[in-house]
Tab-separated table of C-alpha atoms and ligand atoms in Angstrom:
chain	number	residue	atom	x	y	z
A	1	MET	CA	-12.546	21.697	4.160
A	2	VAL	CA	-11.550	18.198	3.022
A	3	LYS	CA	-11.034	16.231	5.418
A	4	LYS	CA	-7.752	13.524	5.219
A	5	ILE	CA	-8.494	9.648	5.470
A	6	ALA	CA	-5.801	7.292	6.599
A	7	LEU	CA	-7.484	4.130	5.624
A	8	LEU	CA	-6.134	1.007	7.231
A	9	GLY	CA	-7.086	-2.227	5.774
A	10	ALA	CA	-7.619	-0.911	2.630
A	11	THR	CA	-7.930	-3.168	0.359
A	12	GLY	CA	-10.101	-5.147	2.009
A	13	SER	CA	-14.512	-5.406	2.509
A	14	ILE	CA	-14.924	-2.458	3.377
A	15	GLY	CA	-11.806	-0.758	2.761
A	16	GLY	CA	-13.234	-1.213	-1.253
A	17	SER	CA	-16.934	0.877	0.145
A	18	CYS	CA	-14.687	3.570	1.454
A	19	PHE	CA	-12.887	3.846	-2.177
A	20	LYS	CA	-16.676	4.029	-3.130
A	21	VAL	CA	-17.073	6.615	-0.312
A	22	VAL	CA	-14.525	8.880	-1.199
A	23	ALA	CA	-15.277	8.712	-5.031
A	24	GLU	CA	-18.721	9.717	-4.904
A	25	GLN	CA	-17.580	12.820	-1.723
A	26	ARG	CA	-15.145	14.236	-3.261
A	27	ASP	CA	-15.220	17.798	-2.455
A	28	HIS	CA	-15.709	16.291	0.823
A	29	LEU	CA	-12.659	13.300	2.245
A	30	SER	CA	-9.135	12.550	0.482
A	31	ILE	CA	-6.724	9.441	2.154
A	32	SER	CA	-3.962	10.775	2.328
A	33	LEU	CA	-2.503	7.341	3.714
A	34	ALA	CA	-3.837	3.952	3.107
A	35	ALA	CA	-2.280	0.614	4.710
A	36	ALA	CA	-2.559	-3.123	3.281
A	37	HIS	CA	-0.660	-6.288	4.120
A	38	SER	CA	1.123	-7.206	1.377
A	39	ASN	CA	-1.461	-6.909	-2.343
A	40	TYR	CA	0.152	-4.037	-3.220
A	41	SER	CA	-1.435	-4.806	-7.566
A	42	LYS	CA	-4.794	-3.537	-6.362
A	43	LEU	CA	-3.262	-0.431	-4.074
A	44	CYS	CA	-0.781	0.739	-6.076
A	45	PRO	CA	-2.965	1.759	-9.199
A	46	LEU	CA	-6.127	3.052	-6.378
A	47	ALA	CA	-3.420	5.287	-5.045
A	48	LEU	CA	-2.656	6.549	-8.117
A	49	GLU	CA	-6.331	7.094	-8.776
A	50	PHE	CA	-7.169	8.115	-5.802
A	51	GLY	CA	-4.150	10.975	-5.352
A	52	ILE	CA	-2.806	8.639	-1.765
A	53	PRO	CA	1.079	9.951	-1.900
A	54	THR	CA	1.104	7.662	0.667
A	55	LEU	CA	1.392	3.332	1.146
A	56	VAL	CA	2.269	0.972	3.787
A	57	PHE	CA	2.185	-2.522	3.941
A	58	THR	CA	2.804	-4.319	6.418
A	59	GLY	CA	3.177	-8.328	4.727
A	60	ILE	CA	5.585	-7.561	2.508
A	61	ASP	CA	9.607	-8.085	3.918
A	62	ASP	CA	10.837	-9.621	0.661
A	63	THR	CA	13.240	-6.788	0.171
A	64	SER	CA	13.935	-7.835	-3.929
A	65	LEU	CA	9.998	-7.637	-4.003
A	66	GLN	CA	10.016	-4.132	-1.583
A	67	ALA	CA	13.138	-2.542	-4.412
A	68	SER	CA	11.168	-4.139	-7.646
A	69	ILE	CA	7.320	-2.349	-6.684
A	70	ARG	CA	9.012	0.829	-5.630
A	71	ARG	CA	10.672	1.358	-9.319
A	72	GLU	CA	7.068	0.296	-11.055
A	73	PHE	CA	5.631	2.931	-8.906
A	74	PRO	CA	8.370	5.650	-8.745
A	75	THR	CA	5.659	8.784	-7.708
A	76	LEU	CA	4.455	6.908	-4.435
A	77	ARG	CA	5.560	7.125	-1.622
A	78	ILE	CA	5.725	3.027	-0.226
A	79	TYR	CA	7.127	1.917	3.641
A	80	PHE	CA	6.847	-2.110	4.685
A	81	GLY	CA	6.568	-3.184	7.650
A	82	LYS	CA	4.234	-2.729	11.342
A	83	ASP	CA	6.510	-0.951	12.198
A	84	SER	CA	6.591	2.016	9.307
A	85	LEU	CA	2.843	1.803	9.546
A	86	LEU	CA	2.849	2.751	13.300
A	87	SER	CA	5.410	5.580	12.843
A	88	LEU	CA	3.124	6.839	10.117
A	89	LEU	CA	0.125	7.618	12.383
A	90	LEU	CA	2.404	9.642	15.096
A	91	ASN	CA	3.641	11.427	11.913
A	92	GLU	CA	1.550	11.376	9.459
A	93	ASP	CA	-1.388	14.451	8.716
A	94	TYR	CA	-5.050	13.239	8.771
A	95	LYS	CA	-7.943	13.882	10.196
A	96	ILE	CA	-9.102	11.115	10.737
A	97	ALA	CA	-8.080	6.841	10.519
A	98	LEU	CA	-10.540	3.991	9.077
A	99	ASN	CA	-8.813	0.978	11.140
A	100	ALA	CA	-10.520	-1.608	8.787
A	101	ILE	CA	-7.478	-3.010	9.001
A	102	GLY	CA	-8.979	-8.124	9.570
A	103	GLY	CA	-8.518	-9.872	12.803
A	104	SER	CA	-6.773	-9.614	16.090
A	105	ASN	CA	-3.541	-7.699	13.361
A	106	GLY	CA	-6.052	-4.454	13.714
A	107	ILE	CA	-5.287	-3.435	17.899
A	108	GLU	CA	-2.023	-2.535	17.881
A	109	ALA	CA	-3.187	0.956	14.804
A	110	THR	CA	-5.705	1.561	16.731
A	111	PHE	CA	-3.041	2.582	20.298
A	112	ALA	CA	-1.212	4.903	17.492
A	113	VAL	CA	-4.293	6.207	16.552
A	114	LEU	CA	-5.604	7.081	19.613
A	115	SER	CA	-2.505	8.026	21.300
A	116	ARG	CA	-2.195	11.010	19.466
A	117	GLY	CA	-5.446	11.934	19.455
A	118	LYS	CA	-6.729	11.774	16.760
A	119	ASP	CA	-10.213	10.334	15.635
A	120	LEU	CA	-10.957	7.070	14.529
A	121	ALA	CA	-13.693	4.959	12.665
A	122	LEU	CA	-13.686	1.886	13.852
A	123	ALA	CA	-14.249	-1.451	12.114
A	124	ASN	CA	-11.639	-3.243	13.731
A	125	LYS	CA	-14.336	-4.293	16.392
A	126	GLU	CA	-11.163	-6.469	17.909
A	127	SER	CA	-9.265	-3.867	18.648
A	128	LEU	CA	-12.000	-3.326	21.459
A	129	VAL	CA	-12.532	-7.130	22.437
A	130	MET	CA	-9.305	-7.872	23.275
A	131	GLY	CA	-8.302	-4.352	24.316
A	132	GLY	CA	-11.428	-2.709	25.077
A	133	HIS	CA	-10.851	-1.024	29.057
A	134	LEU	CA	-7.712	0.210	27.252
A	135	VAL	CA	-8.744	1.833	24.425
A	136	LYS	CA	-11.491	3.962	26.808
A	137	LYS	CA	-8.199	4.930	29.448
A	138	LEU	CA	-6.659	5.752	26.409
A	139	GLN	CA	-9.054	7.662	24.547
A	140	GLY	CA	-9.395	11.235	25.671
A	141	ASN	CA	-10.902	13.562	23.513
A	142	ALA	CA	-10.565	11.810	20.629
A	143	LYS	CA	-13.727	10.517	19.056
A	144	ILE	CA	-13.775	6.975	18.540
A	145	LEU	CA	-16.767	6.859	15.469
A	146	PRO	CA	-18.286	3.396	14.986
A	147	VAL	CA	-18.086	1.640	11.571
A	148	ASP	CA	-19.849	-1.369	12.338
A	149	SER	CA	-23.638	-1.232	10.657
A	150	GLU	CA	-24.859	-2.173	14.022
A	151	HIS	CA	-23.310	-0.336	15.796
A	152	SER	CA	-23.228	2.697	13.514
A	153	ALA	CA	-27.475	2.358	13.770
A	154	ILE	CA	-26.866	2.317	17.781
A	155	PHE	CA	-24.398	5.511	18.084
A	156	GLN	CA	-27.548	7.028	15.619
A	157	ALA	CA	-30.657	6.355	18.194
A	158	LEU	CA	-28.573	7.444	20.931
A	159	GLY	CA	-28.988	10.864	19.425
A	160	LYS	CA	-28.111	12.997	22.643
A	161	HIS	CA	-29.796	11.078	25.410
A	162	PRO	CA	-28.501	10.349	28.372
A	163	LEU	CA	-27.281	5.859	29.026
A	164	SER	CA	-29.950	7.346	32.198
A	165	GLU	CA	-32.980	7.223	29.840
A	166	VAL	CA	-31.466	3.974	27.567
A	167	GLU	CA	-32.971	0.799	29.298
A	168	LYS	CA	-31.028	-1.373	26.501
A	169	LEU	CA	-29.395	-1.995	23.329
A	170	ILE	CA	-30.766	-4.661	20.531
A	171	ILE	CA	-27.950	-5.240	18.691
A	172	THR	CA	-29.567	-7.230	15.581
A	173	ALA	CA	-27.944	-10.664	14.640
A	174	SER	CA	-29.209	-12.467	10.211
A	175	GLY	CA	-28.428	-15.331	11.425
A	176	GLY	CA	-25.834	-15.825	9.324
A	177	ALA	CA	-25.891	-18.812	6.278
A	178	PHE	CA	-27.378	-21.442	8.454
A	179	ARG	CA	-29.795	-20.145	9.995
A	180	ARG	CA	-32.591	-22.722	8.465
A	181	THR	CA	-29.350	-25.835	7.945
A	182	PRO	CA	-30.650	-28.886	9.832
A	183	LEU	CA	-28.667	-29.551	12.783
A	184	SER	CA	-28.425	-33.002	11.592
A	185	ASP	CA	-26.049	-30.981	8.588
A	186	PHE	CA	-24.177	-29.428	10.256
A	187	PRO	CA	-20.808	-31.626	10.209
A	188	ALA	CA	-20.943	-31.342	6.076
A	189	ILE	CA	-20.310	-28.189	6.395
A	190	THR	CA	-17.443	-27.560	4.125
A	191	PRO	CA	-15.954	-24.343	3.769
A	192	GLN	CA	-17.681	-22.854	0.778
A	193	MET	CA	-20.925	-22.930	2.453
A	194	ALA	CA	-19.746	-20.756	5.051
A	195	LEU	CA	-18.384	-18.076	3.911
A	196	LYS	CA	-21.724	-17.202	1.733
A	197	HIS	CA	-22.860	-14.847	3.215
A	198	PRO	CA	-26.730	-14.259	3.031
A	199	ASN	CA	-26.504	-10.709	3.019
A	200	TRP	CA	-23.651	-9.042	2.834
A	201	ASP	CA	-20.394	-9.413	1.131
A	202	MET	CA	-17.283	-9.293	3.909
A	203	GLY	CA	-13.747	-10.203	4.439
A	204	ALA	CA	-13.801	-14.413	5.618
A	205	LYS	CA	-12.669	-13.595	9.019
A	206	VAL	CA	-16.260	-11.471	9.846
A	207	THR	CA	-18.325	-13.887	6.938
A	208	LEU	CA	-17.209	-16.586	9.107
A	209	ASP	CA	-17.628	-15.479	12.062
A	210	SER	CA	-20.996	-14.332	11.407
A	211	ALA	CA	-21.599	-17.612	9.965
A	212	THR	CA	-21.434	-19.242	13.846
A	213	MET	CA	-22.674	-16.139	15.490
A	214	PHE	CA	-19.155	-15.338	16.955
A	215	ASN	CA	-19.506	-12.308	15.958
A	216	LYS	CA	-22.534	-11.391	17.796
A	217	ALA	CA	-20.875	-12.198	20.506
A	218	LEU	CA	-17.800	-9.841	19.721
A	219	GLU	CA	-20.037	-7.437	18.457
A	220	VAL	CA	-22.391	-7.432	22.006
A	221	MET	CA	-18.447	-6.869	23.396
A	222	GLU	CA	-18.127	-3.543	21.115
A	223	ALA	CA	-22.119	-2.471	22.799
A	224	HIS	CA	-20.239	-2.713	26.098
A	225	TRP	CA	-16.995	-0.730	25.789
A	226	LEU	CA	-18.328	2.078	22.542
A	227	PHE	CA	-21.513	2.702	24.020
A	228	ASP	CA	-20.087	2.119	28.546
A	229	LEU	CA	-23.590	-0.081	29.114
A	230	PRO	CA	-23.078	-2.827	31.587
A	231	TYR	CA	-23.899	-6.497	29.430
A	232	GLU	CA	-26.996	-7.584	31.332
A	233	ARG	CA	-28.376	-3.918	29.288
A	234	ILE	CA	-27.274	-4.952	25.970
A	235	ASP	CA	-29.467	-8.513	23.496
A	236	ALA	CA	-29.476	-9.676	20.900
A	237	ILE	CA	-32.085	-10.816	18.145
A	238	ILE	CA	-32.086	-12.658	14.317
A	239	HIS	CA	-32.993	-9.845	12.195
A	240	PRO	CA	-32.946	-12.312	9.269
A	241	GLN	CA	-33.083	-9.026	6.836
A	242	SER	CA	-30.823	-6.863	7.631
A	243	ILE	CA	-32.437	-3.779	7.540
A	244	ILE	CA	-33.561	-3.248	10.580
A	245	HIS	CA	-29.300	-2.677	12.017
A	246	SER	CA	-29.550	-1.807	15.663
A	247	MET	CA	-31.816	-0.887	18.039
A	248	VAL	CA	-32.264	1.553	21.472
A	249	GLN	CA	-35.027	0.474	23.316
A	250	TYR	CA	-35.490	3.690	26.336
A	251	VAL	CA	-37.177	3.520	29.497
A	252	ASP	CA	-40.785	5.244	28.093
A	253	GLY	CA	-40.910	1.671	26.664
A	254	SER	CA	-40.031	3.928	22.459
A	255	ILE	CA	-37.395	1.762	20.159
A	256	LEU	CA	-35.414	4.016	18.031
A	257	ALA	CA	-34.394	2.390	14.939
A	258	GLN	CA	-32.400	2.699	12.153
A	259	MET	CA	-32.692	1.702	9.012
A	260	SER	CA	-31.148	0.507	4.660
A	261	VAL	CA	-31.083	-2.434	2.892
A	262	PRO	CA	-27.138	-3.225	4.025
A	263	ASP	CA	-25.103	-1.916	2.568
A	264	MET	CA	-21.234	-1.140	4.671
A	265	SER	CA	-20.796	2.642	2.758
A	266	LEU	CA	-23.332	3.913	4.629
A	267	PRO	CA	-21.706	3.482	8.633
A	268	ILE	CA	-18.239	4.385	6.856
A	269	LEU	CA	-19.576	8.033	5.435
A	270	TYR	CA	-21.854	8.808	8.524
A	271	ALA	CA	-18.333	7.841	10.483
A	272	LEU	CA	-16.024	9.576	8.133
A	273	SER	CA	-19.142	13.094	7.722
A	274	PHE	CA	-20.070	13.091	11.314
A	275	PRO	CA	-21.436	15.527	13.179
A	276	GLU	CA	-22.718	16.304	9.815
A	277	ARG	CA	-25.237	14.165	7.130
A	278	TRP	CA	-23.989	15.097	3.775
A	279	ASN	CA	-26.001	14.352	0.901
A	280	SER	CA	-24.733	11.000	-1.223
A	281	GLU	CA	-26.634	8.489	-3.507
A	282	ILE	CA	-25.182	5.050	-2.778
A	283	VAL	CA	-27.036	3.562	-0.726
A	284	GLN	CA	-31.029	3.713	-2.027
A	285	THR	CA	-33.852	1.998	0.608
A	286	GLU	CA	-37.134	1.512	-1.688
A	287	LEU	CA	-39.353	0.584	1.553
A	288	TYR	CA	-41.859	-0.439	-0.780
A	289	ARG	CA	-39.336	-3.335	-2.026
A	290	LEU	CA	-38.316	-4.397	1.658
A	291	PRO	CA	-39.475	-7.752	2.881
A	292	GLU	CA	-41.461	-8.539	5.672
A	293	LEU	CA	-39.129	-7.851	9.011
A	294	SER	CA	-39.551	-10.742	11.102
A	295	PHE	CA	-37.184	-11.379	14.400
A	296	GLU	CA	-36.579	-14.309	16.230
A	297	PRO	CA	-34.450	-14.999	18.947
A	298	ILE	CA	-30.648	-16.655	18.794
A	299	ALA	CA	-30.524	-20.947	19.866
A	300	LYS	CA	-28.637	-21.860	22.276
A	301	GLU	CA	-28.087	-25.873	20.102
A	302	ARG	CA	-27.408	-23.816	16.552
A	303	TYR	CA	-24.776	-20.711	17.794
A	304	PRO	CA	-23.008	-22.222	20.783
A	305	LEU	CA	-19.591	-19.958	20.261
A	306	PHE	CA	-22.459	-17.204	20.449
A	307	HIS	CA	-23.657	-18.607	24.089
A	308	LEU	CA	-19.869	-18.741	24.509
A	309	GLY	CA	-18.688	-15.683	23.697
A	310	LEU	CA	-21.001	-13.711	26.084
A	311	GLU	CA	-20.242	-15.463	28.829
A	312	VAL	CA	-15.996	-15.192	28.079
A	313	ALA	CA	-17.477	-11.440	27.830
A	314	ARG	CA	-18.543	-11.498	31.555
A	315	GLN	CA	-15.469	-12.110	32.840
A	316	GLY	CA	-13.601	-10.026	30.144
A	317	GLY	CA	-10.103	-9.794	30.916
A	318	ILE	CA	-7.870	-11.567	28.820
A	319	LEU	CA	-10.683	-13.885	27.985
A	320	PRO	CA	-12.326	-12.027	24.704
A	321	THR	CA	-8.427	-11.933	23.172
A	322	VAL	CA	-7.973	-15.977	24.187
A	323	MET	CA	-11.343	-16.117	22.886
A	324	ASN	CA	-10.671	-14.085	19.672
A	325	ALA	CA	-7.171	-16.205	18.946
A	326	ALA	CA	-8.374	-19.865	19.235
A	327	VAL	CA	-11.684	-18.975	17.240
A	328	GLU	CA	-9.662	-17.480	14.842
A	329	ALA	CA	-6.954	-20.196	15.161
A	330	ALA	CA	-9.860	-22.664	14.595
A	331	MET	CA	-10.736	-20.855	11.762
A	332	LYS	CA	-7.825	-21.083	9.638
A	333	LEU	CA	-8.111	-25.224	10.245
A	334	PHE	CA	-11.459	-25.691	9.304
A	335	LEU	CA	-10.834	-23.442	5.322
A	336	GLU	CA	-7.728	-25.485	5.195
A	337	GLN	CA	-10.170	-28.839	6.042
A	338	LYS	CA	-8.647	-30.168	9.268
A	339	ILE	CA	-10.934	-30.363	11.079
A	340	ARG	CA	-15.268	-30.007	10.881
A	341	PHE	CA	-17.363	-26.918	11.556
A	342	THR	CA	-18.986	-28.690	14.417
A	343	ASP	CA	-15.206	-29.560	15.737
A	344	ILE	CA	-14.877	-25.336	16.160
A	345	PRO	CA	-16.407	-24.676	19.498
A	346	SER	CA	-15.033	-27.421	21.151
A	347	LEU	CA	-10.972	-25.962	19.943
A	348	VAL	CA	-12.418	-22.702	21.734
A	349	TYR	CA	-13.423	-24.259	24.626
A	350	ARG	CA	-10.154	-26.002	24.867
A	351	THR	CA	-8.226	-23.321	24.389
A	352	LEU	CA	-9.696	-20.809	27.340
A	353	SER	CA	-9.778	-23.842	29.574
A	354	GLN	CA	-5.952	-24.463	29.068
A	355	THR	CA	-5.924	-20.811	30.882
A	356	MET	CA	-5.569	-18.881	33.189
A	357	GLN	CA	-7.124	-15.063	34.201
A	358	ILE	CA	-5.485	-12.621	33.758
A	359	THR	CA	-7.725	-9.289	35.043
A	360	ASP	CA	-6.502	-6.054	33.948
A	361	PRO	CA	-4.112	-6.576	30.904
A	362	ASP	CA	-0.912	-4.255	29.183
A	363	LEU	CA	-1.081	-4.193	25.687
A	364	LYS	CA	2.023	-6.295	25.518
A	365	THR	CA	0.196	-9.446	27.323
A	366	ILE	CA	-2.480	-8.727	24.897
A	367	LEU	CA	-0.722	-9.681	22.073
A	368	TYR	CA	1.289	-11.954	23.782
A	369	THR	CA	-1.358	-13.990	24.609
A	370	ASN	CA	-3.181	-14.200	21.184
A	371	GLU	CA	0.005	-15.365	19.239
A	372	THR	CA	0.436	-18.279	22.277
A	373	SER	CA	-3.369	-18.631	22.109
A	374	TYR	CA	-3.459	-19.251	18.257
A	375	GLN	CA	-1.005	-21.031	18.373
A	376	LEU	CA	-2.001	-22.821	21.280
A	377	THR	CA	-4.943	-23.780	19.175
A	378	LEU	CA	-3.344	-24.073	15.891
A	379	GLY	CA	-1.176	-27.008	17.876
A	380	TYR	CA	-4.307	-29.602	18.475
A	381	VAL	CA	-4.358	-30.433	14.702
A	382	SER	CA	-1.175	-31.691	13.877
A	383	HIS	CA	-0.398	-30.118	10.084
B	401	NDP	P1	-10.539	-8.778	4.832
B	401	NDP	O1	-10.620	-9.258	5.116
B	401	NDP	O2	-11.826	-7.910	3.293
B	401	NDP	O3	-10.083	-7.766	4.898
B	401	NDP	C1	-8.504	-7.143	5.419
B	401	NDP	C2	-8.143	-5.028	5.015
B	401	NDP	O4	-6.688	-6.255	6.334
B	401	NDP	C3	-6.813	-6.583	4.147
B	401	NDP	O5	-7.502	-4.980	3.253
B	401	NDP	C4	-6.081	-6.501	4.253
B	401	NDP	O6	-4.327	-6.628	3.164
B	401	NDP	C5	-5.327	-5.783	5.789
B	401	NDP	N1	-4.945	-6.378	6.632
B	401	NDP	C6	-5.481	-7.687	7.270
B	401	NDP	N2	-3.399	-7.676	8.615
B	401	NDP	C7	-3.041	-6.218	7.928
B	401	NDP	C8	-1.939	-6.015	8.861
B	401	NDP	N3	-1.212	-7.043	9.498
B	401	NDP	N4	-1.418	-5.024	8.810
B	401	NDP	C9	-1.760	-4.556	7.762
B	401	NDP	N5	-3.537	-3.978	7.431
B	401	NDP	C10	-3.323	-5.362	7.212
B	401	NDP	O7	-11.709	-7.381	6.584
B	401	NDP	P2	-12.916	-6.480	5.816
B	401	NDP	O8	-13.179	-5.833	5.484
B	401	NDP	O9	-13.966	-7.318	6.232
B	401	NDP	O10	-13.240	-5.932	7.454
B	401	NDP	C11	-12.249	-5.324	8.334
B	401	NDP	C12	-12.257	-5.645	10.028
B	401	NDP	O11	-13.454	-4.431	9.513
B	401	NDP	C13	-12.714	-6.230	11.089
B	401	NDP	O12	-12.170	-6.425	11.862
B	401	NDP	C14	-14.008	-7.237	10.772
B	401	NDP	O13	-14.857	-7.871	11.893
B	401	NDP	C15	-14.425	-5.496	10.723
B	401	NDP	N6	-16.785	-5.034	10.031
B	401	NDP	C16	-15.528	-5.986	8.226
B	401	NDP	C17	-17.379	-5.377	7.597
B	401	NDP	C18	-17.348	-5.533	6.859
B	401	NDP	O14	-18.745	-5.547	5.933
B	401	NDP	N7	-16.378	-6.651	5.519
B	401	NDP	C19	-19.289	-5.393	8.524
B	401	NDP	C20	-18.729	-4.429	10.065
B	401	NDP	C21	-16.638	-4.950	10.617
B	401	NDP	P3	-4.713	-7.446	2.405
B	401	NDP	O15	-5.317	-7.708	1.012
B	401	NDP	O16	-2.648	-7.200	1.758
B	401	NDP	O17	-4.168	-8.959	3.309
B	402	MG	MG1	-21.473	-5.992	12.404
């Protein structure tokens, strides 16, 4: 039977890889609903090509633009606004939602999907970083299938082994764009330099988070919630080639790894095919063409946001939300060239130090704090 997908964040980098997978797997997959923020000129033609009946754009408020989009694409059912997205997720026909909305904007969709008991292929790691404690309560019998490549690797290496047999998870990190850049050159890093990832072609936020390795702190938090392990049993190491996507070390000393050339199509395919594996030609790993694989520790002075992120993870509560929002704001300031790359950590630290801990925040508190922390961080720099 063909599995119907609700594809959220359809115009982004993960969205694009999902279309590639669906194009190859037409016997298995179809898209019944797709959502983006505002990029209708990309999504509407894709909807016609892939036969997607229903679309929603959360970020188009202008009613005359809405009317003209509907006129231009009369065969599509097109909705606008965040509330429409949440209500479609509660009412439309789909088997699994792939949440690839960028950044903190993705959390409410995760909650809508799970509150309806639907399965969730999760790329939006921020959902777990900000609301992992609530997601776990809401999950019930629904499956959360990791799309982040590291977590897909761990999920595959874990198989059906009980956690008591797991010594620790080892999350691999590429080290980002500046692994070899002399520290003295860091103040001169430009947005253009930071937006180039050595191995992966991704959206702006996750690429910048890879350069600072804040992304890896987010992924440690994501792993904590997905696999139910304490932080002491989750390690991260640099593996510059991004061939081993992560590992599980078992109590007997054995380490299981999952490998392929870096391509997000594979974790997307696995999340959508699970518990089966389907034939695919998209990702081909020729072992004799691979570079030598190497590993190194994560240096403190090079990646301060990673280490601060781990501290925040351990403290939990509202602080991961605050830190993520502060990083999103600092990144915006950096991209607008209002601050230097090396100013990012101190801005984030300043926001954190002005925050009162809330230990078990509800969704409303998380959303409110996300917005206020973002604005607080932006406010440090005059516009
Ligand atoms: P992109 O920035 O490339 O795309 C973001 C997508 O989300 C776009 O479709 C955008 O629409 C949409 N969007 C943004 N805000 C909203 C909103 N408020 N409501 C609905 N849709 C919205 O991001 P990526 O594809 O790189 O990443 C998506 C998620 O997946 C992130 O959480 C990221 O951390 C995670 N991830 C990404 C990886 C990658 O390889 N790219 C790897 C692992 C995880 P529009 O185009 O209209 O603005
Ligand atoms: Mg990842």
